[in-house]
CSV table of C-alpha atoms and ligand atoms in Angstrom, one decimal:
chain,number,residue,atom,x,y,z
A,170,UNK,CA,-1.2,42.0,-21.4
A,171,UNK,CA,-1.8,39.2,-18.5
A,172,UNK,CA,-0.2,35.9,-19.8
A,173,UNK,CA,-2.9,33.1,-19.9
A,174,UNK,CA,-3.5,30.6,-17.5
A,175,UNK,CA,-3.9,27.4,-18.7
A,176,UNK,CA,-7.0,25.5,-18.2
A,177,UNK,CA,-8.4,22.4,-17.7
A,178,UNK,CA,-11.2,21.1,-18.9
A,179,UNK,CA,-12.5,17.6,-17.7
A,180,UNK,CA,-15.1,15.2,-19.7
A,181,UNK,CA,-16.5,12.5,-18.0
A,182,UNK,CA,-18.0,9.5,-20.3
A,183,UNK,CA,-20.9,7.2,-19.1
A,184,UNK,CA,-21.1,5.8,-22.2
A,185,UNK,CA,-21.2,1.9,-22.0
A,186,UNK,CA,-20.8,2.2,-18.2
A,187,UNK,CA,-17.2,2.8,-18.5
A,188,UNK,CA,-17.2,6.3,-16.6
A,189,UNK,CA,-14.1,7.1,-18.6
A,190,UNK,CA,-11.9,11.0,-18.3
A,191,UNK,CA,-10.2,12.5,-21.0
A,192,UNK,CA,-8.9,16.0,-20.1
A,193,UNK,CA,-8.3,19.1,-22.7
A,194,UNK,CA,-5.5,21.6,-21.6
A,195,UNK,CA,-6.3,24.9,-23.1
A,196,UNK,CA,-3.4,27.5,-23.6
A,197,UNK,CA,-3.6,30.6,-24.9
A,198,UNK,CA,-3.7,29.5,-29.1
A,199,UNK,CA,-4.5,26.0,-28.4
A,200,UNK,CA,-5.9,22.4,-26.9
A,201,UNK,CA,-4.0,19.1,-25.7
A,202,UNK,CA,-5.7,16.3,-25.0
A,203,UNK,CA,-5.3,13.7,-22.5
A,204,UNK,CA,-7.0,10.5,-23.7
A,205,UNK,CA,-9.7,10.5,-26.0
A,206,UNK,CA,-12.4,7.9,-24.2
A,207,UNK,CA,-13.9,5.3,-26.4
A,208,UNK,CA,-17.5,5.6,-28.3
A,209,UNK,CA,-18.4,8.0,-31.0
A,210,UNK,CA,-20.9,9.7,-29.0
A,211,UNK,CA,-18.5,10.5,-26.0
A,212,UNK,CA,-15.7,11.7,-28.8
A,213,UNK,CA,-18.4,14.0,-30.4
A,214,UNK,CA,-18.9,15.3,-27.0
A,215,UNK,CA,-15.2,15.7,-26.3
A,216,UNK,CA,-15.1,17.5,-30.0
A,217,UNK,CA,-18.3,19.6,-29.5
A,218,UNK,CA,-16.1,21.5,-26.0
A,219,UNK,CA,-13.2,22.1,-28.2
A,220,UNK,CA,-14.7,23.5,-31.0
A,221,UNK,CA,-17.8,24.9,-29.9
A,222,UNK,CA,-16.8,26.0,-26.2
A,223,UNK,CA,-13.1,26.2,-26.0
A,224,UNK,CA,-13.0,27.6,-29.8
A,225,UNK,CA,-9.5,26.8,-30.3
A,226,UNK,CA,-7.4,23.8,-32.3
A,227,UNK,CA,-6.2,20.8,-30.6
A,228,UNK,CA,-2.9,20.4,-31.5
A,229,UNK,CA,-1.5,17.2,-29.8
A,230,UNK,CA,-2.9,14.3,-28.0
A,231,UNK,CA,-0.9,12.7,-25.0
A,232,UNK,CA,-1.9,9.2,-23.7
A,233,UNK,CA,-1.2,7.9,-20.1
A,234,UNK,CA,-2.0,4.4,-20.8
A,235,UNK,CA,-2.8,1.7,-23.4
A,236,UNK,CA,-6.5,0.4,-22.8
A,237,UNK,CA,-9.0,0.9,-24.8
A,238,UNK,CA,-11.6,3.1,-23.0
A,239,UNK,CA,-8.5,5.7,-23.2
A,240,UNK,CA,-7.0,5.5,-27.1
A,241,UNK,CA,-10.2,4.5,-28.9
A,242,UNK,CA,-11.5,7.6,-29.1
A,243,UNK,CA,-8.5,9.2,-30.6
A,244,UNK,CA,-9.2,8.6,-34.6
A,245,UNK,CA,-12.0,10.7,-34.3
A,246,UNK,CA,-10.9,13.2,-32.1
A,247,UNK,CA,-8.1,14.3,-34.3
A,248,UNK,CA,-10.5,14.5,-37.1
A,249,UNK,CA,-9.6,17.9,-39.4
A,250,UNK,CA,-7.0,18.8,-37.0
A,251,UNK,CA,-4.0,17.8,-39.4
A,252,UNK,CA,-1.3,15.8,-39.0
A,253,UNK,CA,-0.7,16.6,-35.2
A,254,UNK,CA,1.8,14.4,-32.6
A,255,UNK,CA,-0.3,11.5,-30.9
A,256,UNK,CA,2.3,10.8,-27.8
A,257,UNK,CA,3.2,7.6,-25.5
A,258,UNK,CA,5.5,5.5,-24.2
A,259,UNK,CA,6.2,2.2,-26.5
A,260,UNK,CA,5.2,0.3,-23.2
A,261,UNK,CA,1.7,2.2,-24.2
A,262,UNK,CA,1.4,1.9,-27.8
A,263,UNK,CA,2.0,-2.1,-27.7
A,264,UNK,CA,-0.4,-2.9,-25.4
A,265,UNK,CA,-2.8,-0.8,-27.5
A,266,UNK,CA,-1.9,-2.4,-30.6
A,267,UNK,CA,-2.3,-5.9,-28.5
A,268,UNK,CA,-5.6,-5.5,-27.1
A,269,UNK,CA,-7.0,-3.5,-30.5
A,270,UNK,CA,-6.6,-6.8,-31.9
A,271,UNK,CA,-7.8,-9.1,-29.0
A,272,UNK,CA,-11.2,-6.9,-28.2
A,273,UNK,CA,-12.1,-4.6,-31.3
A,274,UNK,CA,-14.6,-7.8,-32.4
A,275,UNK,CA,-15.8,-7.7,-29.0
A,276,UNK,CA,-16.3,-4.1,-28.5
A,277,UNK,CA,-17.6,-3.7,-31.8
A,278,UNK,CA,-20.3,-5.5,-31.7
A,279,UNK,CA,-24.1,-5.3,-30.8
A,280,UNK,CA,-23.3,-6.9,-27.2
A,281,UNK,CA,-20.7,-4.3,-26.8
A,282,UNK,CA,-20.6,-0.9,-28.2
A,283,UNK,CA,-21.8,-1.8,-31.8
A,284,UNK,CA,-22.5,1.6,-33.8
A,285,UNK,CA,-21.1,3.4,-31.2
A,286,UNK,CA,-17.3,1.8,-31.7
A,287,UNK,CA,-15.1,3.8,-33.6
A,288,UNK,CA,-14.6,1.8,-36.6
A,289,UNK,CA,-11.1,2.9,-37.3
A,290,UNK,CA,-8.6,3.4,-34.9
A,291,UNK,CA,-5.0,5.6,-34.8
A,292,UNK,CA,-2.4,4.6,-32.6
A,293,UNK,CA,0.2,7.3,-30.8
A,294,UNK,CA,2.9,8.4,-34.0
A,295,UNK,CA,5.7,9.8,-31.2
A,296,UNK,CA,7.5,7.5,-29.2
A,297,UNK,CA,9.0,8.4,-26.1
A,298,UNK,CA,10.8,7.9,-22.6
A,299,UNK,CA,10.7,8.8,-18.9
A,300,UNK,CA,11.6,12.2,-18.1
A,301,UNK,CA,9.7,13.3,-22.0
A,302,UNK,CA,9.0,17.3,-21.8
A,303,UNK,CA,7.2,19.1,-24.7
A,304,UNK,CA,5.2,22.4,-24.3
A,305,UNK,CA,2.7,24.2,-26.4
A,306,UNK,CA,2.4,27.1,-26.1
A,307,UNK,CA,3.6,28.2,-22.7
A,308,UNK,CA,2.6,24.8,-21.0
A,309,UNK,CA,5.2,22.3,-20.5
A,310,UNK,CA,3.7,18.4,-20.0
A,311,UNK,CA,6.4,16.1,-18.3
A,312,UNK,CA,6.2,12.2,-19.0
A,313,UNK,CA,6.9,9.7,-16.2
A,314,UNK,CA,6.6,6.4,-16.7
A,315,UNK,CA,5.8,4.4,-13.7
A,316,UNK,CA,6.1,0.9,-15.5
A,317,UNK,CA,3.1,-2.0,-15.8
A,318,UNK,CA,0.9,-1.0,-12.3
A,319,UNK,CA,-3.0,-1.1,-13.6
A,320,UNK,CA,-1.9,-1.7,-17.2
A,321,UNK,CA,1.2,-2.9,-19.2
A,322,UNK,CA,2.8,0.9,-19.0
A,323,UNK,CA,1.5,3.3,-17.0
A,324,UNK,CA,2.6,6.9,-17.3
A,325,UNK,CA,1.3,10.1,-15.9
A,326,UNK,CA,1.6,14.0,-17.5
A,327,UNK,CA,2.1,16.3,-15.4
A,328,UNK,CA,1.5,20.2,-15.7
A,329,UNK,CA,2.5,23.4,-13.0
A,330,UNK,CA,-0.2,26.1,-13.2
A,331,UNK,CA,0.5,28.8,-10.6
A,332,UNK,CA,3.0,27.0,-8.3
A,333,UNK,CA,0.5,23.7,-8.2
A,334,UNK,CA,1.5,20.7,-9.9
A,335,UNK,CA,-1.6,18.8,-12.1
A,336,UNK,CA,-0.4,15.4,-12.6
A,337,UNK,CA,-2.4,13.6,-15.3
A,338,UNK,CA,-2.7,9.7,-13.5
A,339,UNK,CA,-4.2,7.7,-15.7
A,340,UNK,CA,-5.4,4.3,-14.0
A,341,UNK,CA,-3.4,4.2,-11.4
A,342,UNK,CA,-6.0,5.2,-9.0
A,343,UNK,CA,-9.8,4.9,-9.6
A,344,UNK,CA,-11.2,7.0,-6.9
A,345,UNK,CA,-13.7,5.2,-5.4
A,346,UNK,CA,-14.6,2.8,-8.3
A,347,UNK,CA,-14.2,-0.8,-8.8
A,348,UNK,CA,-10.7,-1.2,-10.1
A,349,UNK,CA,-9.4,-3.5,-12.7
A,350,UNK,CA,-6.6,-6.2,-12.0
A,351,UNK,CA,-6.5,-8.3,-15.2
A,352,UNK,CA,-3.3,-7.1,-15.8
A,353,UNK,CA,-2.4,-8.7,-12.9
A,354,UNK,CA,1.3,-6.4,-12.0
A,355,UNK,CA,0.2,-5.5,-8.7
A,356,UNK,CA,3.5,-5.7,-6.6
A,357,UNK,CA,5.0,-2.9,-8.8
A,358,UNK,CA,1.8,-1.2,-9.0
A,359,UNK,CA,1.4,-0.8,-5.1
A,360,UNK,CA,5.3,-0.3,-5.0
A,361,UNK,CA,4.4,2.9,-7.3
A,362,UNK,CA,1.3,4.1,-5.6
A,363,UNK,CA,3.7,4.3,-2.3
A,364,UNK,CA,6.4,6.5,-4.6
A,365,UNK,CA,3.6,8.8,-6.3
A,366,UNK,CA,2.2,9.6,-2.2
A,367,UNK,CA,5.7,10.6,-1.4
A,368,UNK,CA,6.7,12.6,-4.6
A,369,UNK,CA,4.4,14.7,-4.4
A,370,UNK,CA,2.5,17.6,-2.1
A,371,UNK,CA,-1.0,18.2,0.0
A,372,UNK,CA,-1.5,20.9,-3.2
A,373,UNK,CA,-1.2,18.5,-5.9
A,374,UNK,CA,-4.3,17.5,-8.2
A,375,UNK,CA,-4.6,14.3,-9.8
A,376,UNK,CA,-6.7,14.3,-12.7
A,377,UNK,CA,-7.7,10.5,-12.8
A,378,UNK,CA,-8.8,8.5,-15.8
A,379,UNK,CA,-12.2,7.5,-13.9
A,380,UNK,CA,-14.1,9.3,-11.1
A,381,UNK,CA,-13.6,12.8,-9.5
A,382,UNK,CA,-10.1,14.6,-9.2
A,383,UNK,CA,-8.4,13.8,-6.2
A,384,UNK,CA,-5.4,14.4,-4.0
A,385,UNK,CA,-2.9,12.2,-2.1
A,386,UNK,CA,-4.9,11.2,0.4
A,387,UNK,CA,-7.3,8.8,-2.3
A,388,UNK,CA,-3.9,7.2,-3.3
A,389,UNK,CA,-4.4,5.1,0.4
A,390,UNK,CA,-7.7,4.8,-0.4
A,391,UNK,CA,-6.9,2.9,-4.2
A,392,UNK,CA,-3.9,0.8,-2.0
A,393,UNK,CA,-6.1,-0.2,1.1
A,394,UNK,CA,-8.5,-1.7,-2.5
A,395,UNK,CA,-6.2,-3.3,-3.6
A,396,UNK,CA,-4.5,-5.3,-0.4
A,397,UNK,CA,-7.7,-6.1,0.5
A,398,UNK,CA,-8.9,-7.2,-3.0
A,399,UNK,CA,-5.2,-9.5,-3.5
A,400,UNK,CA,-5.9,-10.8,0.4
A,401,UNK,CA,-9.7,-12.4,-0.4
A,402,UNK,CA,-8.7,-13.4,-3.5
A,403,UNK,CA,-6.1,-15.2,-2.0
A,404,UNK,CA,-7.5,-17.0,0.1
A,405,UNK,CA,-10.7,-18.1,-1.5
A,406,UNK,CA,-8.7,-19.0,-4.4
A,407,UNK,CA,-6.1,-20.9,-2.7
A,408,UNK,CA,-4.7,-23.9,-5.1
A,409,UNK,CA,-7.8,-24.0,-7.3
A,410,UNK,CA,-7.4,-23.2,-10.7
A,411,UNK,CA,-10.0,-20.2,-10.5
A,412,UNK,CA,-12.9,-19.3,-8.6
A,413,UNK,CA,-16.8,-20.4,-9.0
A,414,UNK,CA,-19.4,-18.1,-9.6
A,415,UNK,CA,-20.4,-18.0,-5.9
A,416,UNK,CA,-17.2,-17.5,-4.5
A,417,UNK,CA,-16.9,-14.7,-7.1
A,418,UNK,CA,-20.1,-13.5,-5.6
A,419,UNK,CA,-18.4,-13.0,-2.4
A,420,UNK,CA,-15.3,-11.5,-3.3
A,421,UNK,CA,-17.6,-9.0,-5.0
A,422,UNK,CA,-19.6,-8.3,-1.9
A,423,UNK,CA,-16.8,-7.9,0.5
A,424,UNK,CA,-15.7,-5.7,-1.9
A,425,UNK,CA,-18.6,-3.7,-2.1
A,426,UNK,CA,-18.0,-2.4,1.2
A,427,UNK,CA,-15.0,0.1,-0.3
A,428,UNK,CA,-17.2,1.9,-2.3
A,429,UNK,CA,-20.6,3.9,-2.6
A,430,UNK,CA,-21.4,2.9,-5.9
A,431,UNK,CA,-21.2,-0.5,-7.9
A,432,UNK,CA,-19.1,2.2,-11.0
A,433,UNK,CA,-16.7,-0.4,-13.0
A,434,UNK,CA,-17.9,-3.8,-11.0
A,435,UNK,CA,-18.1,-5.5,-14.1
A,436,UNK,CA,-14.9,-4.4,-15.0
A,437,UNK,CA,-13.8,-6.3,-12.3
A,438,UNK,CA,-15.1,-9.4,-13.1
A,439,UNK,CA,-14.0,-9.5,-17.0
A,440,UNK,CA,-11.4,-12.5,-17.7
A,441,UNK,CA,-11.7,-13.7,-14.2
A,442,UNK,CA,-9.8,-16.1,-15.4
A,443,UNK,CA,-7.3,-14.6,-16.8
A,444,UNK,CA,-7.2,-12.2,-14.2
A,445,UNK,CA,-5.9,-14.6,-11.6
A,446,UNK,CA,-2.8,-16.5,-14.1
A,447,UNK,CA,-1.6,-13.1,-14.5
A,448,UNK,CA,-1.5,-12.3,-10.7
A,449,UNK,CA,-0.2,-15.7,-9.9
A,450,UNK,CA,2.9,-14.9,-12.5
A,451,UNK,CA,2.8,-11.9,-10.8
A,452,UNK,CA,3.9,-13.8,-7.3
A,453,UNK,CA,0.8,-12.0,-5.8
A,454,UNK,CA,-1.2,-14.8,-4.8
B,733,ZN,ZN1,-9.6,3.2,-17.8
């Protein structure tokens, strides 16, 4: 008998504009899942290609980040399949646990996702560190954690089918989307875009948690975003507390110029605020 070659399977959410991935690994007995997206409707989508196309349990769930367009989705998705491991770094799980209680009002309501929210939500139950392995079936997932870069604790999962590596990268890189600083760690977050080019190879996929799989060559693309993003920002923001709406306006704009779609620009403009504190602790500006 010919051993079977895992698969991946990619969903893509457009739900609530958030053009989200979650990504189910099949095996030969079984499902992981990467993230688990946000609304209902997208995890009743994600449900409908495990048990209606794939036709085969999902059996753990493996988390590369803790926002909540990536671990919203999860109480439903485990739905009827038992008591199975729900995996991340504690870096991950607190900053879901933080921002659950910050923006589940929010999200919830009619402005937001109302109906469409999942009303409960189940956080990872395994805890673990750089370097993690676990396999089911034949397919071993390795954990690295890269540290706070687009969120608090961002960690990839990475796969070898055939000889080629499929590293699971979360946020990290949006691929040609606007991309989302409120976090505001950029100096480690470049610092780990330049380590992720040189770890790996021209054969390596990265399955992204928005827009299309991509290679090495998109990881310049995502830094060459963000210097330029940090370098206008900087300067129209100067001493001043924040920036008005019109000089908001132009950031936006220049920025525009990046990308062929406006994907995620409102993303980009949540907590401005906030946004620009947490890169001035950061040193950035
Ligand atoms: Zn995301």
């Amino acid at each position: 008998m010919i051993d079977f070659i895992p698969k991946i399977h990619k969903y893509e959410s457009t739900v609530g504009m958030f053009y989200v991935n979650a990504f189910l690994v099949e095996s030969a007995n079984s499902v992981v899942a990467i993230d688990a997206t946000l609304a209902n409707s997208s995890v009743a989508d994600l449900r409908s290609m495990i048990n209606d196309k794939i036709k085969k349990p999902l059996v753990g769930v493996l988390l590369t980040h803790g926002h909540p367009d990536h671990y919203t989705g999860i109480a439903e998705l485990i739905k009827g399949f038992g008591d199975i491991p729900v995996i991340s770094t504690e870096g991950t799980l607190s900053q879901a646990h933080s921002r659950d209680a910050e923006e589940s009002g929010y999200l919830g309501s009619p402005n937001a996702f109302g109906q469409d929210y999942p009303a409960v939500r189940v956080f990872p139950n395994q805890i673990v560190k750089d370097g993690f392995k676990v396999s089911f079936d034949d397919v071993e997932f390795t954990l690295e954690d890269l540290g706070p870069c687009e969120s608090d604790d961002d960690t990839t999962w990475t796969i070898n089918i055939d000889n080629v590596e499929h590293v699971f990268s979360g946020d990290i890189v949006y691929n040609y989307m606007h991309t989302f600083f409120r976090d505001g760690h950029s100096a480690n977050w470049l610092k780990q875009l330049d380590y992720v080019q040189q770890k790996y190879n021209i054969n390596t996929v990265f399955h992204g948690g928005h827009g299309a799989d991509y290679g090495i060559e998109t990881i310049y693309w995502q830094k060459s975003y963000n210097l330029a993003f940090l370098r206008l920002l900087k300067e129209l923001v100067g001493e001043k507390p924040t920036l008005n709406t019109e000089e908001q306006q132009l950031l936006f704009t220049r920025m525009q110029q990046f990308l062929p779609n406006t994907n995620l620009l409102f993303l980009s403009g949540w907590q401005f605020d906030d946004m620009v504190n947490a890169l001035r602790i950061d040193g950035i500006l």
